[in-house]
Amino acid sequence: MKNLETLHWKGEESGRLVLIDQTRLPGEFVEIECRTVEQVWEAIKTLRVRGAPAIGVAAAYGVCLGLQTVAGADGPALLAQLDEVTAYLAASRPTAVNLFWALDRMKRTAAALAGRASPDRITAALLAEARAIHEEDRQMCRAIGRHGAPLLKGVEGVLTHCNAGGLATADYGTALAVVYTAVEQGQTLHVWADETRPLLQGARLTAWELHERGIDVTLICDSMAAVVMRERRVQAVITGADRIAANGDAANKIGTYGVALLAAAHGIPFYVAAPTSTFDLSIADGEAIPIEQRDPAEITHGFGRQTAPEGIGVYNPAFDVTPARLITAIICERGVIRPVDREQIAAVLGDEP
Ligand code: MRU
């Protein structure tokens, strides 16, 4: 099996970020090296690296790259550059809160040392913080897998939407961690992967990584999920999330809301698997979650072929919000949040900012 490491840092303070270029999958497995913060910004924007947790890890390393240009500068110059670089990276994509969470951690690390430590020490501490974010993400995947696997007892078929697997994280995913763990524990599972229009993360990435890891998977068009449920081929749905509000409303890849409605109509449990870094307790409910609008060409000229009339009006939100009432449980690294409501979330995430 290929080394499916989504991203890694090579070297020390003057190192670089290496990541799998997910836009080239499944046709080509290519790793690219980012040596500048601009390259990391572009990689996030164009989805070479994508998935909420992986975006956070990439951004943390992006900060380290952005500071390399002021190596040798004094403390105030370093901190001014840090402000600039974090603001720049924050403008790459708006919905996944893990991006802002990781950038905040980097800023807090520097703030704690400002005026007390040399610029070199601050730079070293920032690389250590990025590495810690990376390592915690690995641990998080394993913990989500452990907490979620028991929910799949007796399940034969599970449906997922978009890619919340290894490619979206530093290890083996959130939603797919639950699948991988259940299979490691001896369960036989069949995954139904929605292709996930318009950018086909389900077809290009989820189907690919499940296949690479030897898990049974059947790819379906998004429009087939209803019939797959009616035919009783799936007994559970698991997706990831990009931002979860204080009441449990969860933003995830466009189409997730529809899948949740279908699951409710068929009496199938709908689980969201996401780390605590995906919660945004400053937002009361899903109404306030910023939804990324993407280029109309992703719909009219997907993968280079024109499939709609020139100049046609297009609406292309990249995410939608599934209301908490449709979510059976949220699986995070601390355990299973059930029922999904403000009180349960506060009880599990009490100490989060
Ligand atoms: O636009 P993308 O590919 O970044 O969207 C990704 C998703 O919606 C994932 O489901 C989500 O980030 C969770 S990843 C563990």
mmCIF file of N, CA and C in Angstrom, residues 117-169:
data_model
loop_
_atom_site.group_PDB
_atom_site.id
_atom_site.type_symbol
_atom_site.label_atom_id
_atom_site.label_comp_id
_atom_site.label_asym_id
_atom_site.label_seq_id
_atom_site.Cartn_x
_atom_site.Cartn_y
_atom_site.Cartn_z
ATOM 1 N N ALA A 117 11.246 36.109 24.902
ATOM 2 C CA ALA A 117 12.116 35.125 24.228
ATOM 3 C C ALA A 117 12.687 35.733 22.955
ATOM 4 N N SER A 118 13.815 35.191 22.519
ATOM 5 C CA SER A 118 14.446 35.689 21.293
ATOM 6 C C SER A 118 13.585 35.278 20.088
ATOM 7 N N PRO A 119 13.719 36.006 18.954
ATOM 8 C CA PRO A 119 12.981 35.620 17.742
ATOM 9 C C PRO A 119 13.241 34.158 17.366
ATOM 10 N N ASP A 120 14.479 33.696 17.546
ATOM 11 C CA ASP A 120 14.786 32.300 17.200
ATOM 12 C C ASP A 120 13.990 31.325 18.068
ATOM 13 N N ARG A 121 13.886 31.672 19.328
ATOM 14 C CA ARG A 121 13.124 30.783 20.225
ATOM 15 C C ARG A 121 11.651 30.795 19.873
ATOM 16 N N ILE A 122 11.130 31.959 19.503
ATOM 17 C CA ILE A 122 9.707 32.041 19.118
ATOM 18 C C ILE A 122 9.458 31.211 17.857
ATOM 19 N N THR A 123 10.374 31.327 16.904
ATOM 20 C CA THR A 123 10.234 30.556 15.663
ATOM 21 C C THR A 123 10.264 29.064 15.951
ATOM 22 N N ALA A 124 11.170 28.658 16.845
ATOM 23 C CA ALA A 124 11.255 27.230 17.200
ATOM 24 C C ALA A 124 9.974 26.783 17.909
ATOM 25 N N ALA A 125 9.452 27.647 18.773
ATOM 26 C CA ALA A 125 8.223 27.289 19.499
ATOM 27 C C ALA A 125 7.041 27.162 18.531
ATOM 28 N N LEU A 126 7.054 27.983 17.495
ATOM 29 C CA LEU A 126 5.946 27.916 16.525
ATOM 30 C C LEU A 126 6.009 26.619 15.716
ATOM 31 N N LEU A 127 7.207 26.196 15.358
ATOM 32 C CA LEU A 127 7.310 24.911 14.651
ATOM 33 C C LEU A 127 6.882 23.778 15.587
ATOM 34 N N ALA A 128 7.273 23.879 16.852
ATOM 35 C CA ALA A 128 6.870 22.847 17.816
ATOM 36 C C ALA A 128 5.343 22.824 17.959
ATOM 37 N N GLU A 129 4.721 23.989 17.924
ATOM 38 C CA GLU A 129 3.259 24.059 18.050
ATOM 39 C C GLU A 129 2.588 23.439 16.817
ATOM 40 N N ALA A 130 3.119 23.737 15.643
ATOM 41 C CA ALA A 130 2.556 23.142 14.418
ATOM 42 C C ALA A 130 2.684 21.614 14.492
ATOM 43 N N ARG A 131 3.822 21.152 14.979
ATOM 44 C CA ARG A 131 4.007 19.697 15.104
ATOM 45 C C ARG A 131 3.034 19.106 16.124
ATOM 46 N N ALA A 132 2.772 19.874 17.188
ATOM 47 C CA ALA A 132 1.829 19.389 18.209
ATOM 48 C C ALA A 132 0.415 19.304 17.622
ATOM 49 N N ILE A 133 0.020 20.306 16.845
ATOM 50 C CA ILE A 133 -1.302 20.292 16.196
ATOM 51 C C ILE A 133 -1.408 19.056 15.292
ATOM 52 N N HIS A 134 -0.311 18.791 14.587
ATOM 53 C CA HIS A 134 -0.250 17.646 13.682
ATOM 54 C C HIS A 134 -0.401 16.335 14.463
ATOM 55 N N GLU A 135 0.383 16.196 15.510
ATOM 56 C CA GLU A 135 0.363 14.951 16.296
ATOM 57 C C GLU A 135 -0.994 14.764 16.989
ATOM 58 N N GLU A 136 -1.560 15.852 17.524
ATOM 59 C CA GLU A 136 -2.868 15.741 18.177
ATOM 60 C C GLU A 136 -3.928 15.290 17.176
ATOM 61 N N ASP A 137 -3.774 15.742 15.939
ATOM 62 C CA ASP A 137 -4.738 15.344 14.916
ATOM 63 C C ASP A 137 -4.672 13.825 14.685
ATOM 64 N N ARG A 138 -3.464 13.288 14.697
ATOM 65 C CA ARG A 138 -3.314 11.826 14.550
ATOM 66 C C ARG A 138 -4.024 11.106 15.693
ATOM 67 N N GLN A 139 -3.756 11.577 16.905
ATOM 68 C CA GLN A 139 -4.362 10.931 18.089
ATOM 69 C C GLN A 139 -5.876 11.045 18.040
ATOM 70 N N MET A 140 -6.342 12.217 17.602
ATOM 71 C CA MET A 140 -7.780 12.477 17.516
ATOM 72 C C MET A 140 -8.467 11.443 16.628
ATOM 73 N N CYS A 141 -7.851 11.156 15.477
ATOM 74 C CA CYS A 141 -8.453 10.185 14.547
ATOM 75 C C CYS A 141 -8.632 8.838 15.242
ATOM 76 N N ARG A 142 -7.572 8.416 15.934
ATOM 77 C CA ARG A 142 -7.630 7.099 16.593
ATOM 78 C C ARG A 142 -8.716 7.085 17.665
ATOM 79 N N ALA A 143 -8.820 8.174 18.428
ATOM 80 C CA ALA A 143 -9.819 8.225 19.506
ATOM 81 C C ALA A 143 -11.236 8.228 18.927
ATOM 82 N N ILE A 144 -11.448 8.977 17.847
ATOM 83 C CA ILE A 144 -12.776 8.984 17.210
ATOM 84 C C ILE A 144 -13.118 7.573 16.725
ATOM 85 N N GLY A 145 -12.132 6.906 16.163
ATOM 86 C CA GLY A 145 -12.365 5.529 15.713
ATOM 87 C C GLY A 145 -12.798 4.635 16.871
ATOM 88 N N ARG A 146 -12.090 4.756 17.989
ATOM 89 C CA ARG A 146 -12.417 3.921 19.158
ATOM 90 C C ARG A 146 -13.810 4.212 19.700
ATOM 91 N N HIS A 147 -14.161 5.505 19.782
ATOM 92 C CA HIS A 147 -15.473 5.851 20.334
ATOM 93 C C HIS A 147 -16.606 5.499 19.370
ATOM 94 N N GLY A 148 -16.307 5.616 18.080
ATOM 95 C CA GLY A 148 -17.396 5.445 17.105
ATOM 96 C C GLY A 148 -17.674 4.010 16.717
ATOM 97 N N ALA A 149 -16.638 3.171 16.741
ATOM 98 C CA ALA A 149 -16.813 1.797 16.234
ATOM 99 C C ALA A 149 -17.984 1.049 16.891
ATOM 100 N N PRO A 150 -18.190 1.171 18.208
ATOM 101 C CA PRO A 150 -19.314 0.432 18.813
ATOM 102 C C PRO A 150 -20.682 0.833 18.233
ATOM 103 N N LEU A 151 -20.777 2.053 17.691
ATOM 104 C CA LEU A 151 -22.062 2.488 17.117
ATOM 105 C C LEU A 151 -22.403 1.704 15.852
ATOM 106 N N LEU A 152 -21.400 1.063 15.274
ATOM 107 C CA LEU A 152 -21.646 0.321 14.034
ATOM 108 C C LEU A 152 -21.922 -1.168 14.281
ATOM 109 N N LYS A 153 -22.059 -1.549 15.538
ATOM 110 C CA LYS A 153 -22.363 -2.969 15.846
ATOM 111 C C LYS A 153 -23.627 -3.384 15.101
ATOM 112 N N GLY A 154 -23.567 -4.475 14.400
ATOM 113 C CA GLY A 154 -24.748 -4.979 13.689
ATOM 114 C C GLY A 154 -24.989 -4.324 12.341
ATOM 115 N N VAL A 155 -24.192 -3.304 12.027
ATOM 116 C CA VAL A 155 -24.344 -2.598 10.748
ATOM 117 C C VAL A 155 -23.562 -3.351 9.670
ATOM 118 N N GLU A 156 -24.199 -3.483 8.506
ATOM 119 C CA GLU A 156 -23.477 -4.122 7.384
ATOM 120 C C GLU A 156 -23.079 -3.109 6.333
ATOM 121 N N GLY A 157 -23.969 -2.133 6.121
ATOM 122 C CA GLY A 157 -23.698 -1.116 5.109
ATOM 123 C C GLY A 157 -23.721 0.267 5.730
ATOM 124 N N VAL A 158 -22.735 1.083 5.374
ATOM 125 C CA VAL A 158 -22.676 2.443 5.904
ATOM 126 C C VAL A 158 -22.453 3.392 4.736
ATOM 127 N N LEU A 159 -23.188 4.489 4.756
ATOM 128 C CA LEU A 159 -23.059 5.459 3.662
ATOM 129 C C LEU A 159 -22.304 6.690 4.143
ATOM 130 N N THR A 160 -21.432 7.212 3.302
ATOM 131 C CA THR A 160 -20.725 8.449 3.651
ATOM 132 C C THR A 160 -20.761 9.419 2.484
ATOM 133 N N HIS A 161 -20.560 10.688 2.809
ATOM 134 C CA HIS A 161 -20.635 11.750 1.810
ATOM 135 C C HIS A 161 -19.349 12.563 1.885
ATOM 136 N N CYS A 162 -18.817 12.958 0.747
ATOM 137 C CA CYS A 162 -17.557 13.686 0.662
ATOM 138 C C CYS A 162 -16.409 12.794 1.139
ATOM 139 N N ASN A 163 -15.329 13.396 1.590
ATOM 140 C CA ASN A 163 -14.209 12.619 2.121
ATOM 141 C C ASN A 163 -13.858 13.110 3.510
ATOM 142 N N ALA A 164 -14.134 12.277 4.495
ATOM 143 C CA ALA A 164 -13.715 12.541 5.878
ATOM 144 C C ALA A 164 -12.824 11.388 6.301
ATOM 145 N N GLY A 165 -11.862 11.107 5.455
ATOM 146 C CA GLY A 165 -10.948 9.983 5.689
ATOM 147 C C GLY A 165 -9.541 10.457 5.970
ATOM 148 N N GLY A 166 -8.589 9.559 5.717
ATOM 149 C CA GLY A 166 -7.197 9.890 5.958
ATOM 150 C C GLY A 166 -6.766 11.126 5.189
ATOM 151 N N LEU A 167 -7.270 11.275 3.986
ATOM 152 C CA LEU A 167 -6.843 12.410 3.161
ATOM 153 C C LEU A 167 -7.300 13.752 3.728
ATOM 154 N N ALA A 168 -8.308 13.716 4.591
ATOM 155 C CA ALA A 168 -8.834 14.956 5.168
ATOM 156 C C ALA A 168 -8.213 15.269 6.527
ATOM 157 N N THR A 169 -7.305 14.414 6.960
ATOM 158 C CA THR A 169 -6.719 14.549 8.301
ATOM 159 C C THR A 169 -5.237 14.163 8.245
#
